[in-house]
Coordinates of C-alpha atoms in Angstrom, one line a residue:
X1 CA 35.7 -28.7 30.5
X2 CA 38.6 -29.3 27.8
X3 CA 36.8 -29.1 25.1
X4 CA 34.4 -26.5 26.4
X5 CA 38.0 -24.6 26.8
X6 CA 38.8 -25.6 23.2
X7 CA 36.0 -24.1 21.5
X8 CA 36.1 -21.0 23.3
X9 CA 40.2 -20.7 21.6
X10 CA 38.9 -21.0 18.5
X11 CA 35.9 -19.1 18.8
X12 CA 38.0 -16.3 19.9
X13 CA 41.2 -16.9 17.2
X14 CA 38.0 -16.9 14.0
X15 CA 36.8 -13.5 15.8
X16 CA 40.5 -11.9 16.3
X17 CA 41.0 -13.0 12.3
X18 CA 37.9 -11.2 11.6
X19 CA 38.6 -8.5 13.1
X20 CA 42.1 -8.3 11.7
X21 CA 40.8 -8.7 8.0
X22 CA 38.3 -5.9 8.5
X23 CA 40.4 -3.7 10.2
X24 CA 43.5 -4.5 8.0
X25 CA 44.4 -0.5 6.9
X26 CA 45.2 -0.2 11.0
X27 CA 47.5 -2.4 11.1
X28 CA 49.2 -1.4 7.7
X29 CA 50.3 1.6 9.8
X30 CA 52.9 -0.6 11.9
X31 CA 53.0 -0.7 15.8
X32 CA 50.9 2.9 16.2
X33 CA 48.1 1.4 14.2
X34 CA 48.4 -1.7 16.0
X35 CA 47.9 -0.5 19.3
X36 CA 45.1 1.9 17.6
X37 CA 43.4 -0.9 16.7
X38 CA 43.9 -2.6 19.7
X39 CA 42.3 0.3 21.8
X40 CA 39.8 1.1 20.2
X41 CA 39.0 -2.8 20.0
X42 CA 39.1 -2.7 24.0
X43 CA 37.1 0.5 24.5
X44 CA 34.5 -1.5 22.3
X45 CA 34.5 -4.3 24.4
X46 CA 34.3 -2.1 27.7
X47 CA 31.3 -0.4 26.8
X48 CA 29.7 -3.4 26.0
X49 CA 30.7 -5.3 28.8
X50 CA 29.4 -2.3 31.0
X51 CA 25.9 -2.5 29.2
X52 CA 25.8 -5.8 30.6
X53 CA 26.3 -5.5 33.4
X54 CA 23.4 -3.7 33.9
X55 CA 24.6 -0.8 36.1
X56 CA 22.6 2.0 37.5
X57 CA 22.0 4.3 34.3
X58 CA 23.9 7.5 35.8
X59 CA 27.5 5.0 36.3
X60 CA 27.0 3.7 32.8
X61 CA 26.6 7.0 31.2
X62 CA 29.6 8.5 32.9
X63 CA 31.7 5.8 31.8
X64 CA 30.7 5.5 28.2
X65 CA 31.1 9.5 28.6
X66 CA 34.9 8.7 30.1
X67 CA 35.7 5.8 27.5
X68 CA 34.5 8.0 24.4
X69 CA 36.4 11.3 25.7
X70 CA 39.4 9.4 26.6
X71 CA 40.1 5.9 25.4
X72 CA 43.3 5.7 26.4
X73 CA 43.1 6.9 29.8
X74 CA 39.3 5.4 30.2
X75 CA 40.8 2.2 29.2
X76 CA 43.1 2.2 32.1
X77 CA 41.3 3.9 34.6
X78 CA 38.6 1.3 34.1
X79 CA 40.8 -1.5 34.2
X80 CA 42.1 -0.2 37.6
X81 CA 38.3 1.1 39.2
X82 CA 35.9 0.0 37.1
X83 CA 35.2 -4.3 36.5
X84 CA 32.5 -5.2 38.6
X85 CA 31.4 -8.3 35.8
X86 CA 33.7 -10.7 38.4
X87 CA 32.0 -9.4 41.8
X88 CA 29.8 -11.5 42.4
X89 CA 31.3 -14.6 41.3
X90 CA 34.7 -13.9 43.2
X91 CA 32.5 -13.3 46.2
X92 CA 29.5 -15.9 46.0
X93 CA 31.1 -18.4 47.6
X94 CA 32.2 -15.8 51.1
X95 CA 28.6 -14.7 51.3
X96 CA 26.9 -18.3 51.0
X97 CA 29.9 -19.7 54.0
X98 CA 29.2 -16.3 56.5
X99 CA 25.5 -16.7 56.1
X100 CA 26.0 -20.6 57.2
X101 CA 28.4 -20.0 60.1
X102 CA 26.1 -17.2 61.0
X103 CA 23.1 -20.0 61.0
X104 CA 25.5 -22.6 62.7
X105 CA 26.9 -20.0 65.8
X106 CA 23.6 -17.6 66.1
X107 CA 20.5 -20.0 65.3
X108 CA 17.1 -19.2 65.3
X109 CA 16.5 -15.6 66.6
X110 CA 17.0 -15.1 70.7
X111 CA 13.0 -14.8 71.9
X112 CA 14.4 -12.4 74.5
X113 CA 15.6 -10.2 71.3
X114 CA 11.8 -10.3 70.1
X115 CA 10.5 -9.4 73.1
X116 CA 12.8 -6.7 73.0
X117 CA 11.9 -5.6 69.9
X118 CA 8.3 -5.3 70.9
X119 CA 8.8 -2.5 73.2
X120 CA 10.3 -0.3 69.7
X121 CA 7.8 1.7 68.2
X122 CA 6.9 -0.4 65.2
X123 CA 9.3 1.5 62.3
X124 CA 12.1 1.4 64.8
X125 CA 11.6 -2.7 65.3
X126 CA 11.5 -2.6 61.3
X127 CA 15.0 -1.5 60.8
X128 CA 16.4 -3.7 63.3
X129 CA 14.9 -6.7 61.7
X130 CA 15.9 -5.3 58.2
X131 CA 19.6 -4.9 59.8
X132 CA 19.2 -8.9 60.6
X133 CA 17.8 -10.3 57.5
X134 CA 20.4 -8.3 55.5
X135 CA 23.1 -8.7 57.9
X136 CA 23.0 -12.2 59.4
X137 CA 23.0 -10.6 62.6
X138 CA 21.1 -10.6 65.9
X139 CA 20.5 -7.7 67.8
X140 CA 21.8 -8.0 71.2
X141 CA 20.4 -5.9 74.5
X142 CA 23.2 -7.2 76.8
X143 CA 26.3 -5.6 75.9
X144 CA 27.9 -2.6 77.2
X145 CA 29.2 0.2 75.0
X146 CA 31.9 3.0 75.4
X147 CA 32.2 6.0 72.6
X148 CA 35.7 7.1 72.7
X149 CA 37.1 10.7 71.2
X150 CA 39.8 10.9 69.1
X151 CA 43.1 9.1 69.1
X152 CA 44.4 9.5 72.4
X153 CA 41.3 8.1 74.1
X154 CA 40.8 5.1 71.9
X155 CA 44.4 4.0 71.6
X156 CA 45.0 4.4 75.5
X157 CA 41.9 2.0 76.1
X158 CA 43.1 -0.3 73.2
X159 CA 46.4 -0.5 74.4
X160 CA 45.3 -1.5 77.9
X161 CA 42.6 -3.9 76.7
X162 CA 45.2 -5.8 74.6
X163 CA 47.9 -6.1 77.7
X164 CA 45.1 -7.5 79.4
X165 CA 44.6 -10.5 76.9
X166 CA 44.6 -14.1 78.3
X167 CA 43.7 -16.2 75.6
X168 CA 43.7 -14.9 71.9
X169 CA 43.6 -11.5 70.1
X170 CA 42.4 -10.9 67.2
X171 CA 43.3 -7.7 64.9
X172 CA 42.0 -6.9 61.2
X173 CA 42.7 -3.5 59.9
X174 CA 42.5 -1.1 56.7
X175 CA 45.8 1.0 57.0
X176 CA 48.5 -0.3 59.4
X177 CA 51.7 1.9 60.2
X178 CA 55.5 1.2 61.0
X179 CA 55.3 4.1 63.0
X180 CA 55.3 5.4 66.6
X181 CA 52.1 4.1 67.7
X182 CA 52.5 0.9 65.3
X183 CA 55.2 -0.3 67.4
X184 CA 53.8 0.0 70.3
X185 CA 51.1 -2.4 69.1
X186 CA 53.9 -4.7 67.5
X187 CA 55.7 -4.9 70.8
X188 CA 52.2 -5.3 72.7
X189 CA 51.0 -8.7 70.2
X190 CA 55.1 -9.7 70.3
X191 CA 55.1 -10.2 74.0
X192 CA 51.5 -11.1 74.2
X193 CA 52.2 -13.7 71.9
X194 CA 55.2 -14.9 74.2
X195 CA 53.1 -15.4 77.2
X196 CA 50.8 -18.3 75.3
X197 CA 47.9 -15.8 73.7
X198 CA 47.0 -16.6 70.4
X199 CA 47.4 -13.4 67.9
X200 CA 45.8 -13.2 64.8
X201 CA 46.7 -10.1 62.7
X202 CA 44.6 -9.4 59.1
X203 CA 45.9 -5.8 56.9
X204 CA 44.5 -5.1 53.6
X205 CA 47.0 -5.2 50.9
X206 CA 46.6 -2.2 49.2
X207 CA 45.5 0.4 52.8
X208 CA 48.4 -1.0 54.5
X209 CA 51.0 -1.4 51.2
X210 CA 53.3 0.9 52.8
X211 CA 54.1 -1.3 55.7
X212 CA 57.4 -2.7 55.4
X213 CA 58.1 -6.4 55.4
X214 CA 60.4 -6.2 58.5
X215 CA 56.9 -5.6 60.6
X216 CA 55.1 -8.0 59.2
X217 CA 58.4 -10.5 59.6
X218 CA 58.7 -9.8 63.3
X219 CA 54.9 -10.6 63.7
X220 CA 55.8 -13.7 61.7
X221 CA 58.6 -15.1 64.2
X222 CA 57.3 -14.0 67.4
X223 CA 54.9 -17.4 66.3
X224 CA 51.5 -14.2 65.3
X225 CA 49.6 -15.5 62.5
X226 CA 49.8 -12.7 59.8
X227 CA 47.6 -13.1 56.7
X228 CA 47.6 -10.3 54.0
X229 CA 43.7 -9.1 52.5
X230 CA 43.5 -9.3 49.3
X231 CA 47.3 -9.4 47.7
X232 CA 47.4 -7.9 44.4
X233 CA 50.8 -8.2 42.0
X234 CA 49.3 -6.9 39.0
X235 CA 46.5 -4.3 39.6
X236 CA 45.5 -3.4 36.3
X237 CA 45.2 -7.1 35.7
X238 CA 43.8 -8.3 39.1
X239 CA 39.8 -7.8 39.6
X240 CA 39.8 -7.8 43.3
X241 CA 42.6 -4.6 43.3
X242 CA 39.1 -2.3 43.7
X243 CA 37.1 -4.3 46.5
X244 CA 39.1 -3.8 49.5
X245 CA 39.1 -4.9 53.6
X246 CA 38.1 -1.0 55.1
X247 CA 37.3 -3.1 58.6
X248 CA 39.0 -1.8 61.5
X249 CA 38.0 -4.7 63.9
X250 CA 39.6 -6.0 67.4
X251 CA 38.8 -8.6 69.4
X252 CA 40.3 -9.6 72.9
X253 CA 39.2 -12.9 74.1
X254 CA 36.0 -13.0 72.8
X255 CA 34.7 -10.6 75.5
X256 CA 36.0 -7.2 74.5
X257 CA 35.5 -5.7 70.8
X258 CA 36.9 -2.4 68.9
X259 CA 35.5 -0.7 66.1
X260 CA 34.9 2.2 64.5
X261 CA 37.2 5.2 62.2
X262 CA 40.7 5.1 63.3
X263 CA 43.4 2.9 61.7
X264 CA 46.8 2.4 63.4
X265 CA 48.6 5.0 62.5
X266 CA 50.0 8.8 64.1
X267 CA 48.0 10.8 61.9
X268 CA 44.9 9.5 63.7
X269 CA 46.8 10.9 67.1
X270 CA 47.3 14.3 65.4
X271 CA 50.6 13.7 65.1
X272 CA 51.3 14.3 61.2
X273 CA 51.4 18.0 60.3
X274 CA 49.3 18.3 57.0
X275 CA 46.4 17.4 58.8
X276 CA 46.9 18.1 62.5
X277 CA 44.0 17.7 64.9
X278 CA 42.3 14.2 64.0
X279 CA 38.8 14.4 64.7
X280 CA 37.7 10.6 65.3
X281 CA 35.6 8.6 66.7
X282 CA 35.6 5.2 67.7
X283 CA 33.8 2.5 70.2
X284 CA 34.5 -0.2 72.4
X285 CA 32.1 -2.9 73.4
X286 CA 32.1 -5.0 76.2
X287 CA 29.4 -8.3 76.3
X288 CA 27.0 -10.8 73.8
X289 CA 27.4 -8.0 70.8
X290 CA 31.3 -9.2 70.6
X291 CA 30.3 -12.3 69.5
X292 CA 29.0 -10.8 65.5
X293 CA 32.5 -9.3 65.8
X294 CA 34.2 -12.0 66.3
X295 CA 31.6 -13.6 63.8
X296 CA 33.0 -11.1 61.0
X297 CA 36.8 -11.5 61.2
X298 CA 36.9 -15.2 61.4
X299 CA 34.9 -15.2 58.3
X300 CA 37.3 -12.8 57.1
X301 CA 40.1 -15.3 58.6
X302 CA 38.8 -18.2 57.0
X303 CA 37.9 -16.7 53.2
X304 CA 41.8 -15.8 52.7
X305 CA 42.9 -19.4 55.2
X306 CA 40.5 -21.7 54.8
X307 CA 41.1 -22.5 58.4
X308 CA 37.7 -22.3 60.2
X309 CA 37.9 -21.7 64.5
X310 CA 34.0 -21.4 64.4
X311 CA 34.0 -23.2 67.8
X312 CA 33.4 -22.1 71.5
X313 CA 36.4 -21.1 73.0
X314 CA 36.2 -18.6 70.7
X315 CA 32.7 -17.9 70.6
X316 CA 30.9 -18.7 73.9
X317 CA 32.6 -16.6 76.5
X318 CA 30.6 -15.6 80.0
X319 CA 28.6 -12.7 79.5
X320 CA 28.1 -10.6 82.8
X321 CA 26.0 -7.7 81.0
X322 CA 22.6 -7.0 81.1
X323 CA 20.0 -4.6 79.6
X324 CA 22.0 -1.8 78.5
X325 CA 20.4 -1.1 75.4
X326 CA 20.3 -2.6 72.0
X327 CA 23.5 -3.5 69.8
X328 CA 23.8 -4.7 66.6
X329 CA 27.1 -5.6 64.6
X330 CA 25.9 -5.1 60.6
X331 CA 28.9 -6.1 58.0
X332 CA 28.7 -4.8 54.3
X333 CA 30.7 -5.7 51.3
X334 CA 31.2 -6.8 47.8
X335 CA 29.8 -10.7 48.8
X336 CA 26.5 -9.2 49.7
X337 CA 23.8 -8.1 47.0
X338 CA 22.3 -5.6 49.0
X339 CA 24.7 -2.9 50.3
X340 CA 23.2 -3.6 53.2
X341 CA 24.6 -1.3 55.8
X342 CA 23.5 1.4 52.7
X343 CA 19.4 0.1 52.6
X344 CA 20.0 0.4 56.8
X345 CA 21.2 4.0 56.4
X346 CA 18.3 4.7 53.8
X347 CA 15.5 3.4 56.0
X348 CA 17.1 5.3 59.4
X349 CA 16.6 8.5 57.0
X350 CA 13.3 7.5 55.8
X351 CA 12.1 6.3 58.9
X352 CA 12.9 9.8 61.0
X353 CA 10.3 11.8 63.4
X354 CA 12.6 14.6 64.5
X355 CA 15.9 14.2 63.0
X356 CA 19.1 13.0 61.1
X357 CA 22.2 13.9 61.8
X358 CA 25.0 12.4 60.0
X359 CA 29.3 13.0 60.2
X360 CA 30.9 11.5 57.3
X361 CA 34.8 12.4 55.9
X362 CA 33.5 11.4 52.5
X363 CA 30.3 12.1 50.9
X364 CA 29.7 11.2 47.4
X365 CA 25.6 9.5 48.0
X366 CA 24.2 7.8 45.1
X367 CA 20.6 8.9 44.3
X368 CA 18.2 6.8 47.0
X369 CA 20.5 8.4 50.1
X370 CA 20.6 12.2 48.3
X371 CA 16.9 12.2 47.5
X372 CA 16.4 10.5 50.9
X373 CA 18.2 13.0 52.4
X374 CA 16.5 15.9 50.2
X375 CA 12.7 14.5 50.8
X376 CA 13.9 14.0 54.7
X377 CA 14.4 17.4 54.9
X378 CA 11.4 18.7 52.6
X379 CA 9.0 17.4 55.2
X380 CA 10.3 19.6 58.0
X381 CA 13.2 16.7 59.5
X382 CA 15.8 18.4 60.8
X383 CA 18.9 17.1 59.1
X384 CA 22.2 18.0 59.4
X385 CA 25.5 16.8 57.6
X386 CA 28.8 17.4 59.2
X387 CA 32.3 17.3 57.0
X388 CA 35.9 18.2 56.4
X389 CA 36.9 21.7 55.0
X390 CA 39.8 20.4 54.5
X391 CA 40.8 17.6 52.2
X392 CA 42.9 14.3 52.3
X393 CA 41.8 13.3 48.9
X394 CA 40.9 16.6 46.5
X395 CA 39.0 14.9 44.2
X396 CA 36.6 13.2 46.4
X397 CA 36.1 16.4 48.5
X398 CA 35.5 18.6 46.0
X399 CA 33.0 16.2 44.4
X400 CA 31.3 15.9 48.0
X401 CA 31.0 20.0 47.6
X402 CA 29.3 19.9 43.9
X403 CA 26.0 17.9 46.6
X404 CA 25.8 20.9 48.8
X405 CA 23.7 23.7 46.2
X406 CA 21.1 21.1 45.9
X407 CA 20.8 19.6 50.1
X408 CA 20.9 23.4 50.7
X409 CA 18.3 24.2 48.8
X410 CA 16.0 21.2 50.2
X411 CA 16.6 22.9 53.9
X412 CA 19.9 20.8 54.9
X413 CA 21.8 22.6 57.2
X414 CA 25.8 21.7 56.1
X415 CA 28.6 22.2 58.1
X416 CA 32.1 22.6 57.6
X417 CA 34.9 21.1 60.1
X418 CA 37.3 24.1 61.1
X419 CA 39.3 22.6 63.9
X420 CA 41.3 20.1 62.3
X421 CA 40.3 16.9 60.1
X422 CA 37.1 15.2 60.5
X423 CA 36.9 11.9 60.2
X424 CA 34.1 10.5 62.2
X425 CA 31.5 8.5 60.6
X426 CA 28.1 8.8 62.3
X427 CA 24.7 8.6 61.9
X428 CA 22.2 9.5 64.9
X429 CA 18.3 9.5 64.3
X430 CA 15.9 11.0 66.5
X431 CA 18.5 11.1 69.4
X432 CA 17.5 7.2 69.7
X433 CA 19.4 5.4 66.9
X434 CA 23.3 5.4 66.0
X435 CA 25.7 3.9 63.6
X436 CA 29.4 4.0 64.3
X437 CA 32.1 2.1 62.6
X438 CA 34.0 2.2 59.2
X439 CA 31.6 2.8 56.7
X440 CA 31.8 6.5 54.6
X441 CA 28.7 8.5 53.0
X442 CA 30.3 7.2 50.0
X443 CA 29.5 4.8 47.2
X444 CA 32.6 3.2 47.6
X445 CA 31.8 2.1 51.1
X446 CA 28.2 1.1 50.0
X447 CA 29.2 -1.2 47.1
X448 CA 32.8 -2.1 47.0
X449 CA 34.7 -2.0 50.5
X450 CA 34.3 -4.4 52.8
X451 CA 32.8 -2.2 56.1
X452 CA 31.4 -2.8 59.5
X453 CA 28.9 -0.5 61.8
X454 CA 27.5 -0.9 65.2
X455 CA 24.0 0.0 64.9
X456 CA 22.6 1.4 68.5
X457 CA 19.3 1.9 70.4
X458 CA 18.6 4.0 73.6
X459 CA 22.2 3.3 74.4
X460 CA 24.3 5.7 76.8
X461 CA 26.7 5.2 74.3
X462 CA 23.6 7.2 71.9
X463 CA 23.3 10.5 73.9
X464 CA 27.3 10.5 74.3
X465 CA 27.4 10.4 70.4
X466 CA 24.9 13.4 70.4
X467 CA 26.5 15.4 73.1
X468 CA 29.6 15.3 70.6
X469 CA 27.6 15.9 67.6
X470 CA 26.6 19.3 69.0
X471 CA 30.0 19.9 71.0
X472 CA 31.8 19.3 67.1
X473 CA 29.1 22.0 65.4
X474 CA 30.8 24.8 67.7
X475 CA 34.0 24.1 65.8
X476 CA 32.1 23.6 62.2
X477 CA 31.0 26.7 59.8
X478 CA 27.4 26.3 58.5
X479 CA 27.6 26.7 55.1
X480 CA 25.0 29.7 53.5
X481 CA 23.2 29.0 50.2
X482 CA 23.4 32.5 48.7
X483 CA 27.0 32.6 49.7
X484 CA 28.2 28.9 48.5
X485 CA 26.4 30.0 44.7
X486 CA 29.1 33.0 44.5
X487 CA 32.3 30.6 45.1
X488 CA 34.7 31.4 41.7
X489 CA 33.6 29.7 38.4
X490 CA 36.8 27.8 38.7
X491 CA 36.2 26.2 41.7
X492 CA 32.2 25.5 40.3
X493 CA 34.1 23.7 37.5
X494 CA 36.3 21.5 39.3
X495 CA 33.4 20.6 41.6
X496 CA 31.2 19.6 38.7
X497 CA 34.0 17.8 37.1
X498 CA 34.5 15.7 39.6
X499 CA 31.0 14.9 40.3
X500 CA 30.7 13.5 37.1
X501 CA 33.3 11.2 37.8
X502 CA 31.8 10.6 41.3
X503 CA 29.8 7.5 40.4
X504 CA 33.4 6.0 39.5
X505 CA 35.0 7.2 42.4

């Protein structure tokens, strides 16, 4: 290894004297042709780092476009969004261990789950098993689901759930406040934590980077084991800055589970002015399916630990539910090769007899879920995409408008959010199958966050999430093709701007 080490120095020290000797009339104009030099040596290397890493075309384009345009600011921007050449080697090693636990705690497949999957019609029983041989999760038909609206609804049953706690709690979250409702959770895990329940509490470093260090302190001595997601000092320098933990996950004694779009936070109670009503939707699950949650954050635990609890107090508690449907608990993220929770999203759309309706806050598709999408819609599927009119990040929502000409034009009807912020992420096919959880429309969520869905079939939980879905369309504007083409130039420009930088986004 030394001496593998000492060739690369020297190899590299004979190609920087090279370089220096042929690109000696830069650096006769001082420091400005230094760092010249030095830029343009780097924007070089970027590009042809980027060809080998053997993108998709349309992402390697855009950023030779960026790099060539603007080295300077390419240079940084792709230093900050842009190195994917560590991915999977930073990762390898978390997608090889949660594949193992998930052999070692799930087994071979439950025959009752087969049987089960007999009675689907044959391209519904596909996807399911597609959602298990991507996921390394079971589907489970004894666990009971409850869809809950908005803030108030899901952080009243939350709350009361995690009073209830007798043995250990587990919490793992995107964005975590010092705010109103923040404290009330501190104060609930503080006192829980008191009483003998084990509390395990997992933020992502850059979601929650405003939370102050007195919160996490006060976790910290009230004996709450508080681990940080991916810590980054140095962004520019630190690869793993751009793959971050988007899970909102909680688990209460291994019987009762939480996920779905809502952080911890007011503004997901409607209580921050510049967005006011918070549209959101979350679900709580009661049964077997808490197991592949609890499955997901002590992987998550153990990749930034090392401490393992893969045993069965935590994952063998009494089930007492039966036949309500089937659930399954799908993670996605950087570890896995193949964006799984987006190649289950593309086969619900390609699957669908009747239709597609899908609720995202962000929508930036790459090509196989647009043309899906499109195609879906071409053959007489009635698909419907439901979105802010407002946004919380311009650039991303006005590169989510620059889509709509062209899924317009295919027959998608688009509609527009009017009430307040939407922020729901859904996906309901043929009024049978669901998805719920943390996982955007987005590229972002399909190859670089860390994400988790519940996937459902013939749930009640399934026609609650339609009944809302229609209920949210009497709030939403339906977007008209020949009206959308006459928006100002200006506004066309923007849109198309930031399309173009959407496959970096």
């Amino acid at each position: 290894m030394r001496l593998k080490n000492t060739v690369r120095v020297v190899l590299f020290l004979l190609v920087l004297s090279m370089l220096m000797f042929f690109f000696r009339e830069y650096l006769q104009g001082g420091i400005f042709g230094f760092l010249s030099l030095l830029i343009t040596l780097s924007v070089i290397f970027i590009g042809f780092v980027i060809f080998l890493e053997n993108r998709h075309p349309t992402q390697t384009i855009t950023w030779l476009v960026v790099l060539g345009s603007f080295p300077l600011v390419g240079f940084f921007f792709y230093l900050l969004f842009g190195r994917n050449y560590r991915k999977e080697k930073m990762y390898r090693k978390k997608y090889f261990l949660d594949k193992q636990a998930f052999l070692t705690v799930e087994g071979e497949n439950d025959p009752r789950s087969e049987e089960k999957l007999g009675l689907m019609a044959e391209h519904q029983a596909r996807l399911f098993t597609l959602a298990q041989k991507l996921g390394n999760s079971p589907i489970s038909f004894d666990t009971a689901t409850k869809v809950l609206t908005n803030g108030e609804e899901t952080f009243h049953h939350i709350l009361e759930q995690l009073n209830k706690a007798r043995h250990h709690i587990h919490i793992e979250y995107y964005i975590v406040r010092d705010d109103r409702i923040g404290q009330e959770i501190k104060e609930i895990l503080i006192n829980q934590a008191a009483q003998g329940v084990k509390v395990r509490f997992l933020y992502d470093a850059v979601g929650s980077w405003k939370l102050s260090k007195k919160y996490i302190d006060d976790l910290k001595n009230a004996g709450i084991e508080t681990v940080c997601f991916g810590p980054v000092k140095l962004p520019f320098l630190n690869n793993k800055f751009n793959f971050r933990n988007h899970r909102k996950i909680i688990v209460i004694d291994g019987m009762i589970g939480f996920v779905g779009g809502l952080n911890i936070g007011d503004e997901y109670l409607g209580r921050n002015d510049t967005y006011g009503f918070w549209r959101d939707t979350h679900l709580m699950l009661r049964g077997e399916a808490v197991r592949s949650l609890q499955l997901i954050f002590l992987q998550d635990w153990y990749y930034m630990t090392n401490h393992s609890f893969l045993t069965a107090e935590y994952l063998s508690p009494q089930i007492d539910e039966k036949n309500h449907g089937g659930v399954q608990l799908i993670a996605g993220g950087p570890d896995n090769e193949w964006s799984v929770i987006k190649n289950i999203f593309f086969s619900m759309i390609t699957s669908a007899k009747v239709s597609v309706w899908i609720a995202s806050p962000y929508f930036i598709p790459d090509e196989d879920i647009f043309s899906a999408l499109k195609v879906a819609a071409l053959s007489g599927i009635d698909v419907r995409l439901l979105v802010p009119n407002r946004p919380d990040k311009r650039i991303v929502f006005h590169a989510s408008r620059s889509y709509f000409p062209e899924l317009l034009e295919a027959g998608v009807k688009v509609y527009e959010y009017e009430r307040g912020f939407m922020h729901s992420k859904i996906v309901i096919v043929d009024h049978e199958l669901a998805s719920i959880g943390t996982s955007n429309m987005d590229m972002r969520s399909f190859h670089l966050n860390f994400e988790v869905n519940a996937f459902l079939f013939r749930t009640k939980s399934t026609q609650k999430l339609v009944a809302e879905y229609i209920n949210d369309l009497e709030y939403a504007k339906q977007l008209d093709l020949t009206s959308f083409r006459k928006r100002h130039i200006g506004l066309r420009l923007i849109e198309s701007t930031a399309r173009l930088l959407s496959p970096l986004l």
